[in-house]
Coordinates of N, CA and C in Angstrom, one line a residue:
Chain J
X547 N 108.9 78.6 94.7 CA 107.7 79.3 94.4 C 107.2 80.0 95.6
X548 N 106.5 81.3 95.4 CA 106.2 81.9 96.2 C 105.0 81.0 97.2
X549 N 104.7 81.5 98.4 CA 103.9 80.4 99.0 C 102.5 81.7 99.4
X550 N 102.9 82.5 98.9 CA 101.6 83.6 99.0 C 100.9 84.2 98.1
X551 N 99.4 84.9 97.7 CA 98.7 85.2 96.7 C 98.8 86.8 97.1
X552 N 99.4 88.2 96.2 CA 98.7 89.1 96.4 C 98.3 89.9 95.3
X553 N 97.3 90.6 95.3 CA 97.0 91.4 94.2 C 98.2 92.1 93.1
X554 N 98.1 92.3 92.1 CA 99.0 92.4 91.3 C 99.6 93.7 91.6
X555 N 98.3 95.3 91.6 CA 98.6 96.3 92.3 C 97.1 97.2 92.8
X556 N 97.1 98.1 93.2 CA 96.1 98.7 93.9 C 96.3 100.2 94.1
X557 N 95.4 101.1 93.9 CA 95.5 102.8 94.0 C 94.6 103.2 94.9
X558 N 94.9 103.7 96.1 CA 94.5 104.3 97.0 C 94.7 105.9 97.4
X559 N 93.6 106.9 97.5 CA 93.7 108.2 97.8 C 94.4 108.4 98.7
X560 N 95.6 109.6 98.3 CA 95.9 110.1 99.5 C 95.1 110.3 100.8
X561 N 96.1 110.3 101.9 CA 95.1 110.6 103.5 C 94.1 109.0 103.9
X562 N 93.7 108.0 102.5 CA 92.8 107.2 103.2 C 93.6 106.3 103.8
X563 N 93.3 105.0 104.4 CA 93.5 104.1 104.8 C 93.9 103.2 103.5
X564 N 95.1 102.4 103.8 CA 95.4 101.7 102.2 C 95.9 100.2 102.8
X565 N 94.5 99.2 102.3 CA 94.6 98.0 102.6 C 95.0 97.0 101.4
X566 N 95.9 96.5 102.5 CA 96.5 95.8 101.2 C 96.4 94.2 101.5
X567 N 96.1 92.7 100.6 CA 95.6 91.8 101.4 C 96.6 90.7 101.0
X568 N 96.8 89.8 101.3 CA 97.3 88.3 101.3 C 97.2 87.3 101.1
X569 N 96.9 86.1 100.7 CA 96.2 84.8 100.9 C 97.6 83.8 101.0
X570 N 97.5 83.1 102.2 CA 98.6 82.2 102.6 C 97.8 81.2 103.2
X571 N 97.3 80.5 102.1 CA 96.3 79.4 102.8 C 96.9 77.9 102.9
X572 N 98.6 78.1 102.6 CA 99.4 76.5 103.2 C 100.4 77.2 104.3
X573 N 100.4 78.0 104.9 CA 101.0 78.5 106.1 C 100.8 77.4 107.1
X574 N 101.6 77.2 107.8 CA 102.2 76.2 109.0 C 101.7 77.2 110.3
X575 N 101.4 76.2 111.5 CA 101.3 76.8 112.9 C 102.2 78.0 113.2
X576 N 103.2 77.6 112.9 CA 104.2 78.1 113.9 C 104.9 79.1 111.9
X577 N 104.8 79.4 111.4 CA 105.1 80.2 110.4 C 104.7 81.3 110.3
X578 N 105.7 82.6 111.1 CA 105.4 83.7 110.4 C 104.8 84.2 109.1
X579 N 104.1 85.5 109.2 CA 103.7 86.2 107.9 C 104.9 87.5 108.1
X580 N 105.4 88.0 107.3 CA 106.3 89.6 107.1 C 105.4 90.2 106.1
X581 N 106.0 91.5 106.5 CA 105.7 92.5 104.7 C 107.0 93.4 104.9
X582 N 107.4 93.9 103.7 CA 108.5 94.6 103.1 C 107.9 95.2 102.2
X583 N 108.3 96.3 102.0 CA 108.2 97.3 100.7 C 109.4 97.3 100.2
X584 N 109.1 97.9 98.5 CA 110.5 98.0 97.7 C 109.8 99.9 97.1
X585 N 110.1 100.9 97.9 CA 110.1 101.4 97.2 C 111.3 102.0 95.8
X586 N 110.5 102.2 95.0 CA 111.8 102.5 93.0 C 112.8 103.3 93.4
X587 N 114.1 101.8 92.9 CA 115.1 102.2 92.8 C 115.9 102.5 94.4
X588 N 114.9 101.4 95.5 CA 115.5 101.4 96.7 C 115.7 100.0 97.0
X589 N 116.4 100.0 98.3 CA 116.6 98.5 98.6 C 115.0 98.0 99.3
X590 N 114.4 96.9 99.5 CA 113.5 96.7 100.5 C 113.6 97.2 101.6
X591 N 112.7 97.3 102.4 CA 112.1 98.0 103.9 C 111.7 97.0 104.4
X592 N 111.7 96.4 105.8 CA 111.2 95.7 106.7 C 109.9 96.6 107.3
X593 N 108.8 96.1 107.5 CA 107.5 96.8 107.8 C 107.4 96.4 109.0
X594 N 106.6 94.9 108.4 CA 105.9 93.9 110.3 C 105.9 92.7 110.0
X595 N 105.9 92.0 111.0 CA 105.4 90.7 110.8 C 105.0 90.0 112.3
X596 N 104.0 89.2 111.7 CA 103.1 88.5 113.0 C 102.9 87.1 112.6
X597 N 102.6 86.5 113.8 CA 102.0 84.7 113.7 C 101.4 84.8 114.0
X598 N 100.4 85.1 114.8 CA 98.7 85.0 115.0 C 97.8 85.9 115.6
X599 N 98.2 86.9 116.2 CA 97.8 88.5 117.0 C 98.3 89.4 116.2
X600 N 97.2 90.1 116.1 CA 97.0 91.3 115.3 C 98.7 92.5 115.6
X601 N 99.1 93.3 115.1 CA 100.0 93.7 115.3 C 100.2 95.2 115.1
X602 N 100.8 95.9 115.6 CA 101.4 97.5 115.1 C 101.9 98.0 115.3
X603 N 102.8 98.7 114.5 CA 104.1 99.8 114.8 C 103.6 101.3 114.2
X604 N 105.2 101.7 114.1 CA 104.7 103.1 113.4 C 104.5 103.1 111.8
X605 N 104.6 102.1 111.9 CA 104.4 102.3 109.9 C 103.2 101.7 109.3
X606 N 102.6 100.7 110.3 CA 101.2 100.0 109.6 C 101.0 99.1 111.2
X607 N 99.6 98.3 110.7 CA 99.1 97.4 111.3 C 98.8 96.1 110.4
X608 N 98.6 95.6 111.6 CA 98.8 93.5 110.7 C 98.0 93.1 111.1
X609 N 96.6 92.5 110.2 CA 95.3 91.8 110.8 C 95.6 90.7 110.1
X610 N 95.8 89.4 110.9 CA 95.4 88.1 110.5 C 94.7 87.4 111.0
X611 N 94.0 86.6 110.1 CA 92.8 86.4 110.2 C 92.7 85.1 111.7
X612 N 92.1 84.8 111.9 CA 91.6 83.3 112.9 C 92.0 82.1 112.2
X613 N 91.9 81.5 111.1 CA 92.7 80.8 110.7 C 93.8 80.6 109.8
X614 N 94.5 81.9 110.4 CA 95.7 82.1 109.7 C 96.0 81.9 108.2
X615 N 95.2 82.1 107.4 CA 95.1 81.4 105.7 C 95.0 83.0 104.6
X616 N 94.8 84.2 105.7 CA 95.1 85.3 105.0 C 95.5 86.6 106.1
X617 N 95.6 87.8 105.3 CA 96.6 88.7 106.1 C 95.9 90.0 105.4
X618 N 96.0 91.1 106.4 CA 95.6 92.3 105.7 C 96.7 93.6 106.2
X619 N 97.6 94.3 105.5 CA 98.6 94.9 106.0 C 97.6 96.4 106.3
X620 N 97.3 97.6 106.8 CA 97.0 98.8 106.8 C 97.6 99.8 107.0
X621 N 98.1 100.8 105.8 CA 98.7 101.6 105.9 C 97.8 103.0 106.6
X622 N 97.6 103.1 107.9 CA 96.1 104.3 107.8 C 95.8 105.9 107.3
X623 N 97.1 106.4 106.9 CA 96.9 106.9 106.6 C 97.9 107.3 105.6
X624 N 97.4 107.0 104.7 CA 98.5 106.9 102.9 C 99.2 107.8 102.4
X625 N 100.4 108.3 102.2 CA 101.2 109.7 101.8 C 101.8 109.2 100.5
X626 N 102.2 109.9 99.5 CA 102.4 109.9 98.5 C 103.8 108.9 98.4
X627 N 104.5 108.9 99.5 CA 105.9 108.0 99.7 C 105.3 107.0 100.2
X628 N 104.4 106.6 100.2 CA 103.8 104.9 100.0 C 103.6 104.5 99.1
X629 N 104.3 105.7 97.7 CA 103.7 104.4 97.0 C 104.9 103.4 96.8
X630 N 104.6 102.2 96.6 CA 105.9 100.9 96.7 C 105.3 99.7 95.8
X631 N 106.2 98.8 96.3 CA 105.7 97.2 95.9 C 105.7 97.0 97.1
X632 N 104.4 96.3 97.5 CA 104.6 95.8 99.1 C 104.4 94.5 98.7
X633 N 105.2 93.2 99.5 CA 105.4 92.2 99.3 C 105.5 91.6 101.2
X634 N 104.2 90.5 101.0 CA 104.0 89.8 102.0 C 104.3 88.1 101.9
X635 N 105.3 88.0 103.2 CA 106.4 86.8 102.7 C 106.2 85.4 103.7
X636 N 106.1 84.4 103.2 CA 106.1 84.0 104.6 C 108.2 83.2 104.4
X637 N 108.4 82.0 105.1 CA 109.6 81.4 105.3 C 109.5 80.2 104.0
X638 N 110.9 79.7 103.5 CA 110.6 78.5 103.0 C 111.0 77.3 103.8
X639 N 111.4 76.1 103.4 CA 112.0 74.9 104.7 C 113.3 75.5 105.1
X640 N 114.3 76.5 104.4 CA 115.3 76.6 104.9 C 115.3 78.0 105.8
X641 N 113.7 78.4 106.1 CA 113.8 79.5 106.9 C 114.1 80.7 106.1
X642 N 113.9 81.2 104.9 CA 114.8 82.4 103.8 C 113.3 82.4 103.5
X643 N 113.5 83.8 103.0 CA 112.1 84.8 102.9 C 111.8 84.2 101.4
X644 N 110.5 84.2 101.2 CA 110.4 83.7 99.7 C 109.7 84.7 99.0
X645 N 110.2 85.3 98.2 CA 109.8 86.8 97.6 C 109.2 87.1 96.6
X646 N 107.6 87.0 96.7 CA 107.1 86.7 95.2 C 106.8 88.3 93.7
X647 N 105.9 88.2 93.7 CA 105.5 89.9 92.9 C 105.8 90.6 93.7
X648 N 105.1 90.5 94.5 CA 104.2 91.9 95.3 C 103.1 92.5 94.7
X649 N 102.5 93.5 95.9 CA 101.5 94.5 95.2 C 102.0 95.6 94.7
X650 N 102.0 96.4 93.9 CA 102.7 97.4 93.5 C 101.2 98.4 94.1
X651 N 101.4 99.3 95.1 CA 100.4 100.2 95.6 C 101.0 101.8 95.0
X652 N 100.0 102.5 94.4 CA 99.9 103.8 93.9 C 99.3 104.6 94.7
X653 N 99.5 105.3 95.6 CA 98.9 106.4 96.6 C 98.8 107.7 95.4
X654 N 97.2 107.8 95.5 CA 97.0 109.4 94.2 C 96.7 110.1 94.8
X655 N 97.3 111.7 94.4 CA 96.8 112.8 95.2 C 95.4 113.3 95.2
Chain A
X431 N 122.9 105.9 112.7 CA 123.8 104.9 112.7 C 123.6 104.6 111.0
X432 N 124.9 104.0 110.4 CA 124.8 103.7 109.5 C 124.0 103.0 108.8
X433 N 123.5 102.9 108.0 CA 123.4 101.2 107.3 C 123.9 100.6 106.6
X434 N 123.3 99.6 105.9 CA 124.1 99.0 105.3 C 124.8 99.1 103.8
X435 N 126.3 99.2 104.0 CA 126.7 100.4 102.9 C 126.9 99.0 101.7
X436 N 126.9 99.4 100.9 CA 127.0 98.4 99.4 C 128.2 99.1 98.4
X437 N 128.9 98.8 97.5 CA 129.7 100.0 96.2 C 130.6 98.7 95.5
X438 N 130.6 98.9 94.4 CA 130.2 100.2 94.1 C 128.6 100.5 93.6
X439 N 127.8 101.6 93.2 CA 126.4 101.9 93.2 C 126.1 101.3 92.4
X440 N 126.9 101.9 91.1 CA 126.6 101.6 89.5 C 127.8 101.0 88.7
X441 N 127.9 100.0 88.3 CA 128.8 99.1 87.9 C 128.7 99.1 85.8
X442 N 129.4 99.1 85.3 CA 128.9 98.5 83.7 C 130.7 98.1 83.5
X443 N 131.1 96.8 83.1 CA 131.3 96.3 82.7 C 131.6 95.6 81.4
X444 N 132.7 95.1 80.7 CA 132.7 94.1 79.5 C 132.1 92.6 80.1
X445 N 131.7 91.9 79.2 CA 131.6 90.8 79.0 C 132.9 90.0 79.0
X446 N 133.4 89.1 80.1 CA 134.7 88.5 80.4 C 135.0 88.9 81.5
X447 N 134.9 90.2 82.0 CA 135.7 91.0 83.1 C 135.4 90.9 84.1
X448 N 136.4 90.8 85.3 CA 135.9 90.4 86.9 C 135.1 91.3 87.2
X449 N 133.9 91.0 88.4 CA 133.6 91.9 88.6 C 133.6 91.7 90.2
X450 N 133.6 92.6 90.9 CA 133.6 92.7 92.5 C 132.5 93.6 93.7
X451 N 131.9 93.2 94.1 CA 131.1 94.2 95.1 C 130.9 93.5 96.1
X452 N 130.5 95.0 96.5 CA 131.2 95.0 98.3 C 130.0 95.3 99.0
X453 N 129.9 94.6 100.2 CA 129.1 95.1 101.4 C 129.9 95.2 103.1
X454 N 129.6 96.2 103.0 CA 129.4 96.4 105.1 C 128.1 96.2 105.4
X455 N 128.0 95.4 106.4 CA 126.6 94.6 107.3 C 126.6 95.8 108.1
X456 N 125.0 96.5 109.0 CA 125.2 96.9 110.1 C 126.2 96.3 111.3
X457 N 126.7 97.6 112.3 CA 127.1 96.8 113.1 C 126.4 96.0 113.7
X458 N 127.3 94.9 114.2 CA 126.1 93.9 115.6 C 125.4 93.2 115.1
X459 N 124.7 93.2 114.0 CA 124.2 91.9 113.0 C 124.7 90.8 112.7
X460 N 124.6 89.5 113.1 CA 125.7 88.7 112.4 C 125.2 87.6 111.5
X461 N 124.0 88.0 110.2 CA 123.2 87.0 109.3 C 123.8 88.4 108.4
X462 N 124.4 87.7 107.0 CA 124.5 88.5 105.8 C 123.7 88.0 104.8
X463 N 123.0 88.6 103.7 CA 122.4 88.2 102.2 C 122.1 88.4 101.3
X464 N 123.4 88.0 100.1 CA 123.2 88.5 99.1 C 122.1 88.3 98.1
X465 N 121.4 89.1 97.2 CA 120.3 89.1 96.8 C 120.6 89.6 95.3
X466 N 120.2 89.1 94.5 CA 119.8 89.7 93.0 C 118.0 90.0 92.8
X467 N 118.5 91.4 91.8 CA 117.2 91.2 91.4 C 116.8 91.7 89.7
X468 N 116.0 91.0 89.2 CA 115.7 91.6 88.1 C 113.9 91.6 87.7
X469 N 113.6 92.0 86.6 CA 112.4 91.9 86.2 C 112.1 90.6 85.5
X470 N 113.0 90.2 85.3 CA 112.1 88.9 85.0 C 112.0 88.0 86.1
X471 N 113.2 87.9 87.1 CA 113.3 86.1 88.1 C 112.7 87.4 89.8
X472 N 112.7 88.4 89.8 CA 112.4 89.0 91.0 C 113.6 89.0 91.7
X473 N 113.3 89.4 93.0 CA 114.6 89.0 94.0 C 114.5 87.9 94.2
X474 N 116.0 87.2 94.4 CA 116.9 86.2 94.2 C 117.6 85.6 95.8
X475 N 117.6 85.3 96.6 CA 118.2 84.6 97.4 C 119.6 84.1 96.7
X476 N 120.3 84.6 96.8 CA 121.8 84.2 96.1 C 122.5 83.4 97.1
X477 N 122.9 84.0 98.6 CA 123.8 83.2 99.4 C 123.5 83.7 100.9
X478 N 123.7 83.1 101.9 CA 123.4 84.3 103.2 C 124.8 83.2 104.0
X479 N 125.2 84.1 105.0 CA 126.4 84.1 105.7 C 125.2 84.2 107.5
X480 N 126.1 82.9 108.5 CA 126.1 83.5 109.6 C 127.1 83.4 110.2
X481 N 127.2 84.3 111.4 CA 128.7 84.8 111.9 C 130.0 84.2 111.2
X482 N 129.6 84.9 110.0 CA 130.9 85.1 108.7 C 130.9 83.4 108.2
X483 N 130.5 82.8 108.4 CA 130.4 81.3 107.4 C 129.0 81.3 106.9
X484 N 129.1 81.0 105.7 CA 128.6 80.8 104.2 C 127.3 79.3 104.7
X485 N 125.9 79.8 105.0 CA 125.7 78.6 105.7 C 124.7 78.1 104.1
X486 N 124.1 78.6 103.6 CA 123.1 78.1 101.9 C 124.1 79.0 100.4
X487 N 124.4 79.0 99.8 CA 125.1 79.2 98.7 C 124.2 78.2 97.6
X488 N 122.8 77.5 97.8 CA 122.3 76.8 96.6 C 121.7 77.9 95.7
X489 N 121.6 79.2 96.4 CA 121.0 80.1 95.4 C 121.8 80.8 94.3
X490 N 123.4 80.5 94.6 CA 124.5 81.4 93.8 C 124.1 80.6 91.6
X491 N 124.0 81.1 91.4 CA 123.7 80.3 90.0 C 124.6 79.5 89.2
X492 N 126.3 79.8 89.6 CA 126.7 78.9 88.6 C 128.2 79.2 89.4
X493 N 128.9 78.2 88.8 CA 130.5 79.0 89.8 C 131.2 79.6 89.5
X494 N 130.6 80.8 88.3 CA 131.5 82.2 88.0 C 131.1 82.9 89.3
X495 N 129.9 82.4 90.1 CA 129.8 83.1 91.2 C 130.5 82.7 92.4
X496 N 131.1 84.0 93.0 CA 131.7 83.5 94.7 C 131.2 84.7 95.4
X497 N 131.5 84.1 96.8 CA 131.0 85.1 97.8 C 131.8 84.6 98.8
X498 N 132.7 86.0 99.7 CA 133.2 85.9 100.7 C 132.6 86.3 102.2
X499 N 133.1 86.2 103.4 CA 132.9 87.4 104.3 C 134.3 87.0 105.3
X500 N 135.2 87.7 105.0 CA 136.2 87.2 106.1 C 136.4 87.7 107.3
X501 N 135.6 89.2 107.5 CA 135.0 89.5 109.1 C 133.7 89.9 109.2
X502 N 133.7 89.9 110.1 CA 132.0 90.8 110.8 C 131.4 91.6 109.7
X503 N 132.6 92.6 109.3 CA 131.9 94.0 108.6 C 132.1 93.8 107.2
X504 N 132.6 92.9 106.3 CA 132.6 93.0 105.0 C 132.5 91.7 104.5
X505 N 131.8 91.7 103.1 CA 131.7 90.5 102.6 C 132.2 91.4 100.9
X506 N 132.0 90.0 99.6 CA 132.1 90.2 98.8 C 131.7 89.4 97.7
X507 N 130.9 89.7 96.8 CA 130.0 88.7 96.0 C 131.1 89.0 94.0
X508 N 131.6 88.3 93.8 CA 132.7 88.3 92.7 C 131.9 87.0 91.7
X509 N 132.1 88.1 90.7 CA 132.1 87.2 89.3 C 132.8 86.6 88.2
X510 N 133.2 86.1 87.8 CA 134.4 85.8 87.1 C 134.3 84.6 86.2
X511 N 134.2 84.8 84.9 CA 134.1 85.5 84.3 C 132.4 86.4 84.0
X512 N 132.3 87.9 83.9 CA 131.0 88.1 83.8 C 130.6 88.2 82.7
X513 N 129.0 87.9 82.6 CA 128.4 87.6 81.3 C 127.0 88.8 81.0
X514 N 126.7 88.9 79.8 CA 125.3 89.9 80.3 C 124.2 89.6 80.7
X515 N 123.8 88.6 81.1 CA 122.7 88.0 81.5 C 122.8 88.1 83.2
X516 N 123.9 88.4 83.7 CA 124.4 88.9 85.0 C 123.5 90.1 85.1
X517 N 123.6 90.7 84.4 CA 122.8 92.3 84.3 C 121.7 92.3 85.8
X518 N 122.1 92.9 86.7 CA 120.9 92.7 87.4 C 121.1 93.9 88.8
X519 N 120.5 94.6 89.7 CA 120.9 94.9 90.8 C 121.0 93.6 91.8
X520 N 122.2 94.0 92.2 CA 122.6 93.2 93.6 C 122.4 94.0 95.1
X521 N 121.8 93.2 95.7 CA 121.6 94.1 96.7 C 122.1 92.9 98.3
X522 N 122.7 93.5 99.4 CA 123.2 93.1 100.2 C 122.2 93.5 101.7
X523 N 122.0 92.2 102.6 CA 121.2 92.5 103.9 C 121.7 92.0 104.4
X524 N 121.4 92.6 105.8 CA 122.0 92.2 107.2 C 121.2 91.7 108.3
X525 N 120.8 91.1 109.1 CA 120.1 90.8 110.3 C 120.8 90.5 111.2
X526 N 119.8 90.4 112.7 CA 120.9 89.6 113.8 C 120.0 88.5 113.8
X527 N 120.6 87.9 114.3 CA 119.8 86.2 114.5 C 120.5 85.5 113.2
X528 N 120.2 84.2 113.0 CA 119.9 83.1 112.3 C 118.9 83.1 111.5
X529 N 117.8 83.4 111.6 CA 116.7 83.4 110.8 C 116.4 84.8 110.4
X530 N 116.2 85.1 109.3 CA 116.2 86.3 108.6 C 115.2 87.8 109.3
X531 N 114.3 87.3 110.2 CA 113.6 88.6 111.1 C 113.6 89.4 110.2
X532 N 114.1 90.9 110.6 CA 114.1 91.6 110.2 C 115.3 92.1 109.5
X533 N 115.2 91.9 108.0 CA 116.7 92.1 107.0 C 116.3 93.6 106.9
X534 N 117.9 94.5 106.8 CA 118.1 95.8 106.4 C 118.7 95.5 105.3
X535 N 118.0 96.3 104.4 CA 118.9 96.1 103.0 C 120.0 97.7 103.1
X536 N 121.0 97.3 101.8 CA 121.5 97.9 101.3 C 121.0 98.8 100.0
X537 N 121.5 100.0 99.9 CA 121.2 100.6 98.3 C 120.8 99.9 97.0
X538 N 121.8 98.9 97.4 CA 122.1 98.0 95.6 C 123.5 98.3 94.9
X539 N 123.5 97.7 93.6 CA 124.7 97.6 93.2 C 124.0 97.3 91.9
X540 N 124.3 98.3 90.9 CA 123.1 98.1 89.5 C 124.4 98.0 88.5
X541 N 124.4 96.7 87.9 CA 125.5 96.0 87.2 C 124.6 95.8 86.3
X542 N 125.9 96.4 85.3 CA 125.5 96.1 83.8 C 126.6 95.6 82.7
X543 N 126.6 94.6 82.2 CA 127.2 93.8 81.3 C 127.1 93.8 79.9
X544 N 128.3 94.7 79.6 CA 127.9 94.7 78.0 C 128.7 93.9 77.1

């Protein structure tokens, strides 16, 4: 079973900022959070992933919270090739990504 | 640099009939993982490989399923006999390390069983 809660899906304007959120409120100390995208009819994409400091690359930023029990990914600025299933994952005991819905995000023009 | 190549793309099949797919890992990676996926069960954790031995296989579903890797650069996830309920994209990743970090997927492999 998936060990994370995320919204089913979400539509965000082109150009805005597109937050997408998490709840991992049995997350362990030492347990990474990831996100991956699937955009249609592709393999998944590796994004980010962090344990406890805020994070960023060129594709998004990763705010988790102070008690670690939720996650907010930010795409800042949303292009029409965002739109995906973004899926935030944490590990199971055997260490393997546990892959639940995801959000399905719709970037509209 | 490459990625990670998968084929064949599009597969359809009889019901009975072997079926075979293939993956090349990035170079230099040495965690492989095969994955199913459908709409109803999601992606699947099927098997993952490190430096070419088979370390979890609890995800393969039944033992019409096998999975090889007998070097670095190729593995192979074989069915035998296939059924329709197989119906699914397969999709193949690669990492370095032991623990999954960061997986690069493959295309997929969109098998269909009729």
């Amino acid at each position: 079973d998936a060990k994370t809660t995320q919204p089913t899906s979400m539509d965000c304007a082109e150009g805005r900022a597109a937050n997408l959120p998490c709840n991992h409120s049995t997350i362990s100390g030492n347990e990474y959070v990831y996100w991956y995208r699937q955009i249609h009819s592709q393999g998944p994409q590796y994004i980010i992933h962090g344990l406890k400091n805020n994070e960023t690359n060129e594709m998004a930023s990763l705010i988790i919270t102070e008690d670690r029990k939720s996650s907010t990914l930010i795409l800042p600025h949303a292009t029409l090739r965002d739109t995906a299933v973004y899926y935030c994952i944490v590990l199971d005991s055997n260490y393997q990504l546990i892959w639940g819905a995801g959000t399905k995000l719709i970037i509209k023009p | 640099d490459a990625g990670v190549i998968q084929s064949p793309r599009h597969e359809v099949t009889e019901m009975g009939q072997e079926v075979t797919l293939r993956c090349k890992p990035i170079s230099g990676h040495n965690s492989l993982f095969w994955y199913r996926q459908t709409m109803m069960r999601g992606l699947e954790l099927l098997i993952y490989f490190n430096n070419n031995v088979p370390i979890d296989d609890s995800g393969m579903p039944e033992d019409r399923f096998s999975a090889k890797m007998p070097n670095a650069s190729f593995s192979t996830l074989k069915i035998q006999p296939s059924e329709p309920r197989d119906s699914a994209v397969y999709f193949c990743a690669s990492s370095r390390g032991y623990a999954p970090y960061e997986q690069y997927f493959g295309p997929g492999t969109r098998l269909t069983v009729t």
